[in-house]
Coordinates of C-alpha atoms in Angstrom, one line a residue:
Chain A
Q1 CA 0.0 0.0 -0.2
S2 CA 1.8 3.3 -1.2
A3 CA 1.5 6.2 1.1
L4 CA -0.2 9.5 0.1
T5 CA 2.4 11.9 -1.2
Q6 CA 3.3 15.0 0.9
P7 CA 6.2 17.5 0.6
A8 CA 9.1 16.4 3.1
S9 CA 9.3 20.0 4.6
V10 CA 7.6 23.3 4.6
S11 CA 8.4 26.6 6.5
G12 CA 7.1 29.9 7.1
S13 CA 7.7 32.8 9.6
P14 CA 5.5 33.7 12.3
G15 CA 2.2 35.2 11.4
Q16 CA 2.3 33.9 7.8
S17 CA 0.1 31.2 6.3
I18 CA 1.3 28.1 4.8
T19 CA -0.3 25.3 3.1
I20 CA 0.7 21.5 3.0
S21 CA -0.6 19.4 0.2
C22 CA -1.4 15.7 0.2
T23 CA -1.9 13.9 -2.9
G24 CA -3.4 10.5 -3.6
T25 CA -5.7 8.9 -6.1
S26 CA -9.3 8.3 -7.1
S27 CA -9.3 5.3 -4.9
D28 CA -8.6 7.3 -1.7
I29 CA -8.6 11.1 -1.3
G30 CA -10.4 11.5 -4.7
G31 CA -13.3 9.0 -4.0
Y32 CA -14.1 9.7 -0.3
D33 CA -14.5 12.6 2.1
Y34 CA -12.5 10.8 4.7
V35 CA -9.5 12.9 4.9
C36 CA -7.8 13.6 8.1
W37 CA -4.9 15.5 9.4
Y38 CA -2.7 14.9 12.3
Q39 CA -0.1 17.1 14.0
Q40 CA 2.7 15.3 16.0
H41 CA 5.2 17.0 18.3
P42 CA 8.6 15.0 19.0
G43 CA 8.0 12.4 21.3
K44 CA 4.3 12.8 21.5
A45 CA 1.2 11.0 20.3
P46 CA -0.3 12.5 17.1
K47 CA -3.3 15.0 17.6
L48 CA -6.3 15.0 15.1
M49 CA -6.7 18.5 13.6
I50 CA -9.0 18.1 10.7
Y51 CA -11.4 15.2 9.9
D52 CA -13.9 14.6 7.1
V53 CA -11.9 17.0 5.0
S54 CA -12.6 20.3 6.5
N55 CA -14.1 19.7 10.0
R56 CA -12.1 20.8 13.2
P57 CA -12.5 18.8 16.3
S58 CA -13.4 20.6 19.4
G59 CA -10.6 22.7 20.8
V60 CA -8.7 22.8 17.6
S61 CA -7.8 26.5 16.7
D62 CA -9.6 27.9 13.6
R63 CA -6.3 29.0 12.3
F64 CA -6.3 25.3 10.9
S65 CA -8.4 24.5 7.8
G66 CA -8.6 21.8 5.5
S67 CA -9.9 21.5 1.9
K68 CA -10.0 18.9 -1.0
S69 CA -9.8 19.3 -4.9
G70 CA -9.8 16.2 -6.8
D71 CA -7.2 13.8 -5.6
T72 CA -5.5 16.4 -3.6
A73 CA -6.0 17.4 -0.1
S74 CA -4.6 20.5 1.7
L75 CA -4.1 21.7 5.2
T76 CA -3.8 25.5 5.7
I77 CA -2.3 27.0 8.9
S78 CA -2.8 30.7 9.0
G79 CA -1.3 33.1 11.7
L80 CA 1.9 30.7 12.1
Q81 CA 3.1 30.5 15.7
A82 CA 6.0 28.9 17.1
D83 CA 4.2 26.0 18.7
D84 CA 2.9 25.1 15.2
E85 CA 6.3 23.7 14.6
A86 CA 5.9 19.7 14.1
D87 CA 5.2 16.9 11.8
Y88 CA 1.9 16.8 10.0
Y89 CA 0.4 13.8 8.4
C90 CA -2.5 13.5 6.2
A91 CA -4.6 10.2 6.1
S92 CA -7.5 8.8 4.0
Y93 CA -9.6 6.0 3.5
R94 CA -8.9 3.5 0.9
S95 CA -10.5 0.1 0.0
S96 CA -11.3 -1.0 3.6
S97 CA -8.1 0.3 5.1
V98 CA -6.6 3.7 5.7
V99 CA -3.6 5.1 4.4
F100 CA -1.3 7.9 5.7
G101 CA 1.0 10.3 4.0
G102 CA 4.6 10.3 4.5
G103 CA 4.6 13.3 6.8
T104 CA 5.7 17.0 6.3
K105 CA 8.0 18.8 9.0
L106 CA 7.0 22.3 9.4
T107 CA 9.5 24.7 10.5
V108 CA 8.5 28.0 11.8
L109 CA 11.5 30.6 11.1
Chain B
E1 CA -11.3 12.1 30.6
V2 CA -10.5 9.8 28.1
Q3 CA -7.5 7.5 28.7
L4 CA -6.1 5.0 26.6
L5 CA -3.4 2.9 28.1
E6 CA -1.2 0.4 26.1
S7 CA 0.7 -2.5 27.5
G8 CA 2.5 -5.8 26.2
G9 CA 5.3 -4.4 24.1
G10 CA 8.9 -5.6 24.5
L11 CA 11.4 -7.3 22.9
V12 CA 10.8 -10.4 20.8
Q13 CA 13.0 -12.5 18.3
P14 CA 12.1 -12.8 14.6
G15 CA 9.1 -15.3 14.1
G16 CA 7.9 -14.7 17.8
S17 CA 4.6 -13.4 19.0
L18 CA 3.4 -10.7 21.2
R19 CA -0.1 -9.4 22.2
L20 CA -0.6 -5.7 22.8
S21 CA -3.5 -4.4 25.0
C22 CA -5.2 -1.0 25.3
A23 CA -7.3 -0.4 28.3
A24 CA -9.7 2.2 27.7
S25 CA -11.6 4.7 30.3
G26 CA -13.5 7.7 30.2
F27 CA -15.9 7.1 27.1
T28 CA -18.5 4.5 26.2
F29 CA -16.0 2.1 24.7
S30 CA -18.5 -0.3 23.1
S31 CA -19.9 2.7 20.9
Y32 CA -16.8 3.6 19.1
A33 CA -14.5 1.7 16.7
M34 CA -11.0 1.5 17.5
T35 CA -7.5 1.4 15.6
W36 CA -3.9 0.5 15.8
V37 CA -1.3 2.6 14.3
R38 CA 2.4 2.3 14.4
Q39 CA 5.5 4.3 13.8
A40 CA 8.8 2.8 13.2
P41 CA 11.9 4.7 14.6
G42 CA 12.5 8.0 13.0
K43 CA 9.6 7.3 10.5
G44 CA 6.0 8.1 9.6
L45 CA 2.7 6.8 10.9
E46 CA 1.5 3.4 9.3
W47 CA -2.2 2.2 9.8
V48 CA -2.2 -1.3 11.1
S49 CA -5.7 -2.4 12.0
G50 CA -9.1 -1.3 12.7
I51 CA -12.1 -2.8 14.4
K52 CA -15.8 -1.8 14.5
N53 CA -17.4 -0.9 17.7
S54 CA -19.1 -4.4 18.1
G55 CA -15.9 -6.3 17.3
G56 CA -17.7 -7.9 14.3
N57 CA -15.7 -6.5 11.5
T58 CA -12.2 -6.2 11.5
Y59 CA -9.6 -4.5 8.7
Y60 CA -6.0 -4.9 8.4
A61 CA -3.1 -3.3 6.3
D62 CA -1.5 -5.7 3.8
S63 CA 1.7 -5.7 5.6
V64 CA 0.2 -7.4 8.5
K65 CA -2.5 -9.4 7.3
G66 CA -2.6 -12.9 8.2
R67 CA -0.1 -12.3 10.8
F68 CA -1.8 -9.9 13.0
T69 CA -5.3 -10.2 14.9
I70 CA -7.3 -7.3 16.4
S71 CA -10.0 -7.9 18.9
R72 CA -11.7 -6.3 21.8
D73 CA -13.6 -7.1 24.8
N74 CA -16.4 -4.6 25.3
S75 CA -17.1 -6.1 28.9
K76 CA -13.4 -5.3 29.8
N77 CA -13.2 -1.9 27.9
T78 CA -10.0 -3.3 26.2
L79 CA -8.7 -3.5 22.7
Y80 CA -6.2 -6.1 21.9
L81 CA -3.5 -6.9 18.9
Q82 CA -2.2 -10.1 18.8
M83 CA 1.0 -10.2 16.7
N84 CA 2.5 -13.3 15.4
S85 CA 5.4 -14.3 12.8
L86 CA 6.9 -10.9 13.8
R87 CA 9.5 -9.6 11.4
V88 CA 12.3 -7.1 12.1
E89 CA 10.2 -4.5 10.0
D90 CA 7.5 -4.7 12.5
T91 CA 9.7 -2.8 15.1
A92 CA 7.7 0.3 15.9
L93 CA 5.9 2.3 18.5
Y94 CA 2.3 1.1 18.4
F95 CA -0.5 3.5 19.4
C96 CA -4.1 2.4 20.0
A97 CA -6.5 5.1 19.0
K98 CA -10.3 5.9 19.5
S99 CA -12.2 6.6 16.1
L100 CA -14.6 9.6 16.0
G101 CA -17.3 7.3 14.6
G102 CA -16.2 4.9 11.8
Y103 CA -12.8 3.2 11.8
A104 CA -11.6 5.2 9.0
R105 CA -13.0 8.8 9.9
G106 CA -10.4 10.2 12.2
Y107 CA -8.9 9.3 15.6
D108 CA -9.4 11.7 18.2
Y109 CA -7.6 10.2 21.3
W110 CA -4.4 8.2 21.2
G111 CA -2.5 6.0 23.8
Q112 CA 1.0 7.0 24.7
G113 CA 2.4 4.2 22.4
N114 CA 4.1 1.0 23.1
L115 CA 7.4 -0.1 21.8
V116 CA 7.6 -3.4 19.9
T117 CA 11.5 -4.3 19.0
V118 CA 11.8 -7.4 17.0
S119 CA 15.3 -8.4 17.0
S120 CA 17.7 -11.5 17.2

């Protein structure tokens, strides 16, 4: 099962906005609205940031937003803060299983 | 407060077996699908297996199909992962996680992770 494709790294300055892409196929991202995004700080468990493409769980800042176009999903973080520096993973339903992206390291300059 | 507490990891030789447990509290365990996700040292997340709330339906990644078995005991609020025929590439931190609803919709609570090391 090949992973979804994410950029290895992105960076931005405090206050700026960044977008992380996640590319799949019509068998996963393009075929279902079950796309999630997770944030993981070093040594910690992942934290759900977005589910069902664009929904935020209770307690997640509205600076985080998700979208999808065709086979590509995106996570946008606005008003970057130092604590946003972390690894971010997308995930999607695919044929009775779930597939994750390879992860993107976000650096806040 | 939702808590997921994993146990059962450790060092095992290739070809060996281990059973992971995940004790859940703070929510109605029998109402939610559960999943196992693993992370090899320095690597990304990999979905391993999921199970519906009733336990009647189970799902596996191709990499573990036929070797791992997920199960749950709703009377004990506990999730399990029986791992047989372990390989060096199964070495990872194993997280149990609670699903928002269906097993693929998103995991809103995670355990702290349990390290499994497969080595001779």
